[in-house]
Short mmCIF file of C-alpha atoms and ligand atoms in Angstrom, two decimals:
data_model
loop_
_atom_site.label_atom_id
_atom_site.label_comp_id
_atom_site.label_asym_id
_atom_site.label_seq_id
_atom_site.Cartn_x
_atom_site.Cartn_y
_atom_site.Cartn_z
CA MET A 1 28.11 34.55 -37.15
CA ASN A 2 27.82 32.63 -40.45
CA ARG A 3 24.44 32.13 -42.14
CA LEU A 4 23.96 28.61 -40.84
CA THR A 5 24.79 29.61 -37.25
CA LYS A 6 22.49 32.61 -37.55
CA TYR A 7 19.68 30.40 -38.88
CA LEU A 8 20.15 27.87 -36.08
CA THR A 9 20.25 30.65 -33.47
CA LEU A 10 17.03 32.20 -34.77
CA ALA A 11 15.37 28.78 -35.01
CA ALA A 12 16.38 28.03 -31.43
CA MET A 13 14.97 31.36 -30.26
CA ALA A 14 11.64 30.50 -31.84
CA LEU A 15 11.41 27.18 -30.02
CA PRO A 16 10.19 26.75 -26.45
CA VAL A 17 13.14 26.43 -24.10
CA ALA A 18 13.52 22.87 -22.88
CA ALA A 19 16.18 21.79 -20.44
CA THR A 20 18.11 18.69 -21.40
CA ALA A 21 21.17 17.01 -19.96
CA ASP A 22 22.97 17.90 -23.16
CA PRO A 23 22.84 21.69 -23.58
CA THR A 24 23.18 21.34 -27.34
CA GLY A 25 19.93 19.35 -27.40
CA CYS A 26 19.07 15.82 -28.40
CA ASP A 27 21.17 13.99 -30.96
CA THR A 28 19.88 12.89 -34.34
CA GLY A 29 18.40 9.42 -34.09
CA GLU A 30 17.50 9.71 -30.41
CA GLU A 31 13.83 9.36 -29.53
CA VAL A 32 12.76 12.55 -27.77
CA LEU A 33 10.72 12.09 -24.59
CA LYS A 34 8.99 15.10 -23.05
CA PHE A 35 8.63 15.83 -19.34
CA SER A 36 6.17 18.62 -18.50
CA VAL A 37 6.28 20.58 -15.24
CA VAL A 38 4.23 23.64 -14.21
CA THR A 39 6.72 24.94 -11.66
CA ALA A 40 10.14 26.54 -12.09
CA LEU A 41 12.96 24.12 -12.87
CA GLN A 42 16.16 25.39 -11.20
CA GLY A 43 15.97 25.65 -7.42
CA HIS A 44 12.53 24.04 -7.20
CA PRO A 45 12.06 20.56 -5.69
CA LYS A 46 9.99 19.24 -8.61
CA GLY A 47 11.96 21.03 -11.31
CA GLU A 48 15.27 19.79 -9.94
CA ALA A 49 13.96 16.21 -9.71
CA ALA A 50 12.73 16.33 -13.32
CA LEU A 51 16.08 17.69 -14.51
CA ALA A 52 17.96 15.03 -12.55
CA TYR A 53 15.79 12.32 -14.11
CA ALA A 54 16.50 13.72 -17.58
CA ASP A 55 20.24 13.73 -16.80
CA TYR A 56 20.05 10.13 -15.63
CA ILE A 57 18.12 8.82 -18.64
CA ASN A 58 20.16 10.86 -21.10
CA ALA A 59 23.37 9.38 -19.72
CA GLU A 60 22.09 5.81 -19.43
CA MET A 61 20.21 5.81 -22.73
CA ASP A 62 22.60 7.95 -24.77
CA GLY A 63 21.96 7.47 -28.48
CA ARG A 64 18.53 5.93 -27.92
CA TYR A 65 16.41 8.30 -25.82
CA CYS A 66 16.64 11.97 -24.91
CA VAL A 67 14.44 13.50 -22.20
CA GLU A 68 13.55 17.18 -22.54
CA VAL A 69 12.12 18.95 -19.50
CA TYR A 70 9.74 21.88 -19.94
CA GLY A 71 9.01 24.07 -16.91
CA ARG A 72 6.58 26.83 -15.92
CA SER A 73 3.57 25.30 -17.75
CA GLU A 74 5.36 25.91 -21.04
CA LEU A 75 4.12 22.67 -22.56
CA TYR A 76 0.95 21.77 -20.61
CA PRO A 77 -0.95 23.16 -17.63
CA ASP A 78 -1.89 20.69 -14.88
CA ASP A 79 -5.35 20.04 -16.28
CA GLU A 80 -7.07 17.33 -18.28
CA THR A 81 -4.97 18.12 -21.38
CA LEU A 82 -1.88 16.94 -19.52
CA PHE A 83 -3.36 13.56 -18.64
CA GLN A 84 -4.81 13.11 -22.13
CA ALA A 85 -1.44 13.98 -23.73
CA MET A 86 0.18 11.22 -21.69
CA LEU A 87 -2.44 8.69 -22.71
CA ASP A 88 -2.13 9.79 -26.36
CA GLY A 89 1.67 9.36 -26.29
CA ASP A 90 2.36 13.09 -26.92
CA LEU A 91 3.83 13.52 -23.45
CA HIS A 92 5.92 10.93 -21.65
CA PHE A 93 6.42 12.21 -18.09
CA ALA A 94 4.60 14.59 -15.76
CA ALA A 95 4.38 15.19 -12.04
CA PRO A 96 1.03 16.85 -11.27
CA SER A 97 0.42 17.53 -7.59
CA PHE A 98 -1.46 14.93 -5.54
CA ALA A 99 -4.33 17.43 -5.35
CA LYS A 100 -4.74 17.30 -9.13
CA ILE A 101 -4.96 13.52 -9.41
CA SER A 102 -7.72 12.94 -6.87
CA GLY A 103 -10.18 12.47 -9.78
CA TYR A 104 -8.16 9.35 -10.69
CA ALA A 105 -7.00 8.36 -7.21
CA ALA A 106 -9.34 9.20 -4.31
CA LYS A 107 -6.57 8.30 -1.85
CA ALA A 108 -4.46 11.22 -3.11
CA ASP A 109 -6.80 13.51 -1.17
CA ILE A 110 -4.98 12.32 1.97
CA PHE A 111 -2.53 15.19 1.46
CA ASN A 112 -5.39 17.71 1.64
CA LEU A 113 -6.36 16.53 5.14
CA PRO A 114 -5.21 19.33 7.45
CA PHE A 115 -2.52 18.64 10.05
CA LEU A 116 -2.40 14.91 9.33
CA PHE A 117 1.40 15.11 9.23
CA ASP A 118 3.63 17.01 11.66
CA GLY A 119 5.99 18.25 8.93
CA PRO A 120 7.52 17.58 5.51
CA LEU A 121 10.08 15.08 6.81
CA HIS A 122 7.28 13.09 8.43
CA VAL A 123 5.52 13.03 5.06
CA LEU A 124 8.75 11.85 3.47
CA GLU A 125 8.63 8.71 5.62
CA PHE A 126 5.13 8.08 4.31
CA LEU A 127 6.33 8.64 0.71
CA GLN A 128 9.07 6.07 1.33
CA SER A 129 6.64 3.50 2.74
CA GLU A 130 4.81 0.77 0.82
CA GLU A 131 1.52 2.52 1.63
CA ILE A 132 2.07 5.27 -0.94
CA ASN A 133 1.86 2.71 -3.76
CA GLN A 134 -1.88 2.50 -3.13
CA ILE A 135 -2.13 5.87 -4.90
CA GLY A 136 -0.16 4.59 -7.89
CA ASP A 137 -2.38 1.48 -7.96
CA GLN A 138 -5.48 3.68 -8.23
CA MET A 139 -3.86 5.61 -11.11
CA SER A 140 -3.13 2.39 -12.98
CA ASP A 141 -6.86 1.74 -13.49
CA ASP A 142 -6.80 4.72 -15.89
CA GLY A 143 -3.64 3.74 -17.78
CA PHE A 144 -1.05 5.68 -15.75
CA ALA A 145 2.02 4.32 -13.99
CA ALA A 146 3.62 6.06 -11.00
CA LEU A 147 7.40 5.74 -11.36
CA GLY A 148 8.10 7.37 -8.00
CA TYR A 149 6.98 10.17 -5.71
CA ILE A 150 8.53 13.64 -5.63
CA SER A 151 8.45 15.74 -2.49
CA ASN A 152 7.78 19.48 -2.32
CA GLY A 153 6.63 20.67 1.11
CA MET A 154 3.90 21.98 3.40
CA ARG A 155 1.27 24.47 2.27
CA GLN A 156 1.11 27.95 3.78
CA PHE A 157 -1.81 30.36 3.45
CA SER A 158 -1.29 33.85 2.05
CA SER A 159 -3.74 36.71 1.70
CA THR A 160 -4.14 40.44 1.21
CA VAL A 161 -4.82 40.54 4.95
CA PRO A 162 -2.21 39.27 7.42
CA MET A 163 -3.73 36.09 8.91
CA ARG A 164 -3.05 34.88 12.41
CA ARG A 165 -6.37 33.13 13.08
CA PRO A 166 -8.46 30.89 10.80
CA GLY A 167 -11.21 33.53 10.52
CA ASP A 168 -8.97 36.48 9.64
CA ALA A 169 -9.64 36.33 5.88
CA GLU A 170 -13.37 35.63 6.21
CA GLY A 171 -15.35 36.79 3.15
CA GLN A 172 -12.40 36.55 0.78
CA THR A 173 -11.99 34.31 -2.28
CA PHE A 174 -8.92 32.06 -2.37
CA ARG A 175 -7.46 30.28 -5.36
CA VAL A 176 -7.50 26.48 -5.05
CA SER A 177 -5.67 24.02 -7.28
CA SER A 178 -8.38 21.36 -7.45
CA SER A 179 -12.06 20.66 -6.84
CA SER A 180 -11.21 18.62 -3.74
CA PRO A 181 -14.15 18.60 -1.31
CA VAL A 182 -11.59 18.37 1.51
CA THR A 183 -10.00 21.67 0.53
CA ALA A 184 -13.45 23.24 0.10
CA ALA A 185 -14.39 22.11 3.64
CA VAL A 186 -11.21 23.65 5.08
CA LEU A 187 -11.90 26.98 3.37
CA ASP A 188 -15.54 26.85 4.42
CA ILE A 189 -14.43 26.73 8.06
CA MET A 190 -12.40 29.89 7.35
CA GLY A 191 -15.40 31.59 5.71
CA ILE A 192 -13.55 31.65 2.38
CA THR A 193 -14.91 30.94 -1.12
CA PRO A 194 -12.70 28.67 -3.24
CA MET A 195 -11.94 29.47 -6.90
CA LYS A 196 -10.16 26.85 -8.97
CA LEU A 197 -7.43 28.30 -11.19
CA LYS A 198 -4.48 26.81 -13.03
CA PHE A 199 -1.09 27.33 -11.40
CA SER A 200 0.00 29.59 -14.27
CA GLU A 201 -3.02 31.86 -13.65
CA VAL A 202 -2.49 32.44 -9.93
CA TYR A 203 -0.13 35.42 -9.98
CA ASP A 204 -2.25 37.53 -12.37
CA ASN A 205 -5.47 36.78 -10.51
CA LEU A 206 -3.91 37.68 -7.17
CA ALA A 207 -2.49 40.85 -8.71
CA ASN A 208 -5.80 41.97 -10.26
CA GLY A 209 -7.77 41.08 -7.12
CA THR A 210 -10.00 38.35 -8.61
CA VAL A 211 -8.75 36.22 -5.75
CA GLN A 212 -7.31 37.63 -2.56
CA GLY A 213 -5.44 34.64 -1.24
CA GLN A 214 -4.11 31.18 -1.91
CA GLU A 215 -2.28 28.27 -0.28
CA ASN A 216 1.04 26.90 -1.42
CA THR A 217 4.56 25.83 -0.46
CA PHE A 218 7.30 28.39 0.13
CA ALA A 219 9.07 27.14 -3.02
CA ASN A 220 5.98 27.79 -5.16
CA ILE A 221 5.15 31.10 -3.48
CA GLN A 222 8.68 32.40 -3.98
CA LYS A 223 9.38 31.07 -7.48
CA MET A 224 6.04 32.38 -8.79
CA GLY A 225 6.29 35.69 -6.90
CA PHE A 226 2.88 35.29 -5.15
CA TYR A 227 4.23 36.99 -2.01
CA GLU A 228 4.77 40.20 -4.02
CA VAL A 229 0.99 40.69 -4.27
CA GLN A 230 0.02 39.45 -0.79
CA ALA A 231 0.16 41.22 2.57
CA ALA A 232 1.67 38.18 4.28
CA VAL A 233 2.33 34.46 4.09
CA THR A 234 1.19 32.73 7.28
CA GLU A 235 3.32 29.74 8.26
CA THR A 236 0.50 27.27 8.88
CA ASN A 237 2.08 24.09 7.42
CA HIS A 238 -1.49 22.79 7.24
CA THR A 239 -1.37 20.39 4.26
CA TYR A 240 1.20 19.01 1.83
CA ILE A 241 2.19 19.27 -1.83
CA GLY A 242 3.99 16.37 -3.45
CA TYR A 243 3.80 14.63 -6.79
CA PRO A 244 3.49 11.19 -8.31
CA MET A 245 5.97 11.01 -11.19
CA LEU A 246 3.75 9.66 -13.93
CA THR A 247 4.09 8.04 -17.29
CA SER A 248 1.59 5.97 -19.26
CA GLN A 249 1.42 2.22 -18.87
CA ARG A 250 1.35 2.08 -22.67
CA PHE A 251 4.77 3.75 -22.86
CA LEU A 252 6.24 1.37 -20.27
CA ASP A 253 4.77 -1.64 -22.07
CA SER A 254 6.38 -0.49 -25.34
CA LEU A 255 9.87 -0.93 -23.81
CA ASP A 256 11.83 -4.17 -23.59
CA ALA A 257 12.40 -5.38 -20.03
CA GLU A 258 15.98 -4.11 -19.77
CA THR A 259 15.12 -0.63 -21.03
CA ARG A 260 12.03 -0.46 -18.83
CA ALA A 261 14.19 -1.27 -15.82
CA VAL A 262 16.42 1.76 -16.57
CA PHE A 263 13.38 4.07 -16.53
CA LEU A 264 11.99 2.52 -13.34
CA ILE A 265 15.26 2.33 -11.42
CA GLY A 266 16.19 5.86 -12.51
CA ALA A 267 12.98 7.23 -11.04
CA GLN A 268 13.59 5.43 -7.74
CA LEU A 269 17.19 6.66 -7.53
CA ILE A 270 16.37 10.24 -8.44
CA THR A 271 13.35 10.64 -6.16
CA HIS A 272 15.27 9.11 -3.25
CA GLU A 273 18.18 11.47 -3.87
CA ARG A 274 16.28 14.68 -4.64
CA ASN A 275 13.55 14.36 -1.98
CA ARG A 276 16.20 14.84 0.71
CA PHE A 277 16.67 18.40 -0.56
CA ALA A 278 13.02 19.44 -0.84
CA PHE A 279 12.83 20.69 2.74
CA GLU A 280 16.02 22.70 2.30
CA LEU A 281 14.86 24.26 -0.97
CA ASN A 282 11.63 25.37 0.72
CA GLN A 283 13.62 26.89 3.57
CA ILE A 284 15.81 28.75 1.07
CA SER A 285 12.65 30.06 -0.64
CA ARG A 286 11.23 31.14 2.72
CA ARG A 287 14.40 33.12 3.39
CA SER A 288 14.36 34.64 -0.11
CA ILE A 289 10.80 35.90 0.42
CA ILE A 290 11.84 37.67 3.62
CA GLU A 291 15.04 39.05 2.04
CA ASP A 292 12.87 40.46 -0.78
CA ASP A 293 10.69 42.31 1.78
CA GLY A 294 7.91 39.72 1.72
CA VAL A 295 6.20 39.09 5.06
CA VAL A 296 6.21 35.61 6.64
CA LEU A 297 4.15 35.35 9.83
CA ALA A 298 5.32 32.65 12.23
CA LEU A 299 2.55 31.52 14.60
CA SER A 300 2.87 31.00 18.35
CA PRO A 301 2.04 27.52 19.73
CA ALA A 302 -1.33 28.87 20.97
CA GLU A 303 -2.13 30.35 17.56
CA MET A 304 -1.17 27.07 15.85
CA GLN A 305 -3.45 25.17 18.20
CA ALA A 306 -6.38 27.39 17.19
CA TRP A 307 -5.86 26.37 13.52
CA ARG A 308 -5.57 22.70 14.49
CA ASP A 309 -8.75 22.87 16.57
CA ALA A 310 -10.68 24.68 13.84
CA PHE A 311 -9.79 22.11 11.17
CA ALA A 312 -10.10 18.99 13.36
CA PRO A 313 -13.63 18.08 12.12
CA VAL A 314 -12.35 17.79 8.52
CA LEU A 315 -10.38 14.64 9.30
CA ASP A 316 -13.42 12.88 10.78
CA GLU A 317 -15.63 13.95 7.89
CA PHE A 318 -13.34 12.80 5.06
CA LYS A 319 -11.47 9.87 6.55
CA PRO A 320 -13.98 7.35 5.14
CA SER A 321 -13.89 8.71 1.57
CA VAL A 322 -10.08 8.89 1.50
CA GLY A 323 -9.85 5.40 3.02
CA ALA A 324 -9.91 4.81 6.78
CA GLU A 325 -7.15 2.17 6.78
CA PHE A 326 -4.98 4.27 4.50
CA VAL A 327 -5.38 7.32 6.74
CA ASP A 328 -4.70 5.22 9.86
CA ALA A 329 -1.48 3.93 8.24
CA ALA A 330 -0.40 7.53 7.63
CA ILE A 331 -1.21 8.46 11.24
CA ARG A 332 0.90 5.51 12.47
CA ILE A 333 3.85 6.40 10.22
CA ASN A 334 3.67 10.04 11.28
CA ALA A 335 3.61 9.10 14.97
CA ALA A 336 6.57 6.72 14.62
CA ALA A 337 8.62 9.11 12.48
CA ASP A 338 11.72 10.59 14.09
CA PRO A 339 13.20 12.50 11.15
CA TYR A 340 15.53 14.73 13.15
CA ASN A 341 17.49 11.86 14.72
C1 LIG B 401 2.69 22.40 -8.30
O1 LIG B 401 3.38 22.45 -7.28
O2 LIG B 401 2.89 21.64 -9.22
C2 LIG B 401 1.54 23.36 -8.45
C3 LIG B 401 0.75 23.49 -7.21
C4 LIG B 401 -0.47 24.38 -7.41
O3 LIG B 401 -1.14 24.30 -8.44
O4 LIG B 401 -0.77 25.13 -6.49
#
C-alpha cells in the first residue's frame, strides 16, 4: 500500500459509510445529494428503495449529481432535525414513516388506525391510488414535496410476555414512534403506557427494560434485532408502516424542468418497482427471526377477532380528525382490492 493509498484508506475509514451506485464514491464536479434513512439498507424495503433511487439518479445524472444513501440513522434520526435539514438544504431526500409526519399531515395518521386494511397488498393498492396524494398535498404547505410512497409492511406487537390477547401485556410500557393520539388510544385499550423513542434507541431500551414492548414490521424487528430481547412477536398485522419519499420544494424548484422530471419520474419508477418486493422482504425477515430462535406467535381466527373487536372503537373516535372522506376512500379501496388474483 503506497502512502497515498494508505491515506485515502484511512480517510475513508474515518468517514461515515454511505452507499452510492458507484462504489468508489462520487466523482469530482458532481453535486452530492444526501438521502437519510433510519433503517438498514440491504434487505430492507425502505433501504433497498433508497439505494435503487440512488442507482437510478446516479446513472441518469452521471457527471452532474451523485446521491449518497446513509442508513441506520447514521446521518439523522427521524425527528425534527431531519425535517429542518431538508428545509435548510443540508439533506435532499428522506423517507420518514407516515407516523412521524402526522404533525405536518394529519391524514398520515390513517395508517395508525387499527385493522383499516386487510393486509400489506391491500395497502399497496391505496398507495397506488390518487387518494394518497392528499398526504403529499398536506406536506407541501410546510415546504416538502412527496416524490412517491415507499411500502414496508404491517406492524406486529412484541413484548417480554407472549401476547395472545389485547390485555396480555397490561401494565407494561411500550415504545412508540410518534405522539399520535391514535396509537395512544390503541395502547390505552391494552392497558399499556406509551413512551416515544427514536428508532435508533429502541433496541437498547428494550434490552435494559426501560420499555418492555414495541410495535413494528417484521423487517424492522429482524434487522434491528428487537426479537432478541423480547419473549415473542405476536402476528397482529394491526397497523401499517410506509413512507412518503420526501424532498424540499425549494430543491425541486432549483432544478430546470428537464432535470426535475428525472428526479420525479425516477421516484415513480423506483417506488413502483420496489414496493412489489416489500411483502416478500417482510416474509423473509419473519422466517429469519424464527430461524434465529425468535418466537413468532400466529393467532387463530378467534384470537384475531378479539383484537379487532377490542380496537374497533378507535376507528369511530379518530375518523373525523383523520378525515372522514379520506378514511371512507381507504375502506372502499381495501374492500375492492383483490391482490392475490
Ligand atoms: C422506520 O421504519 O423508518 C422506523 C419505524 C419506527 O420508528 O418504528
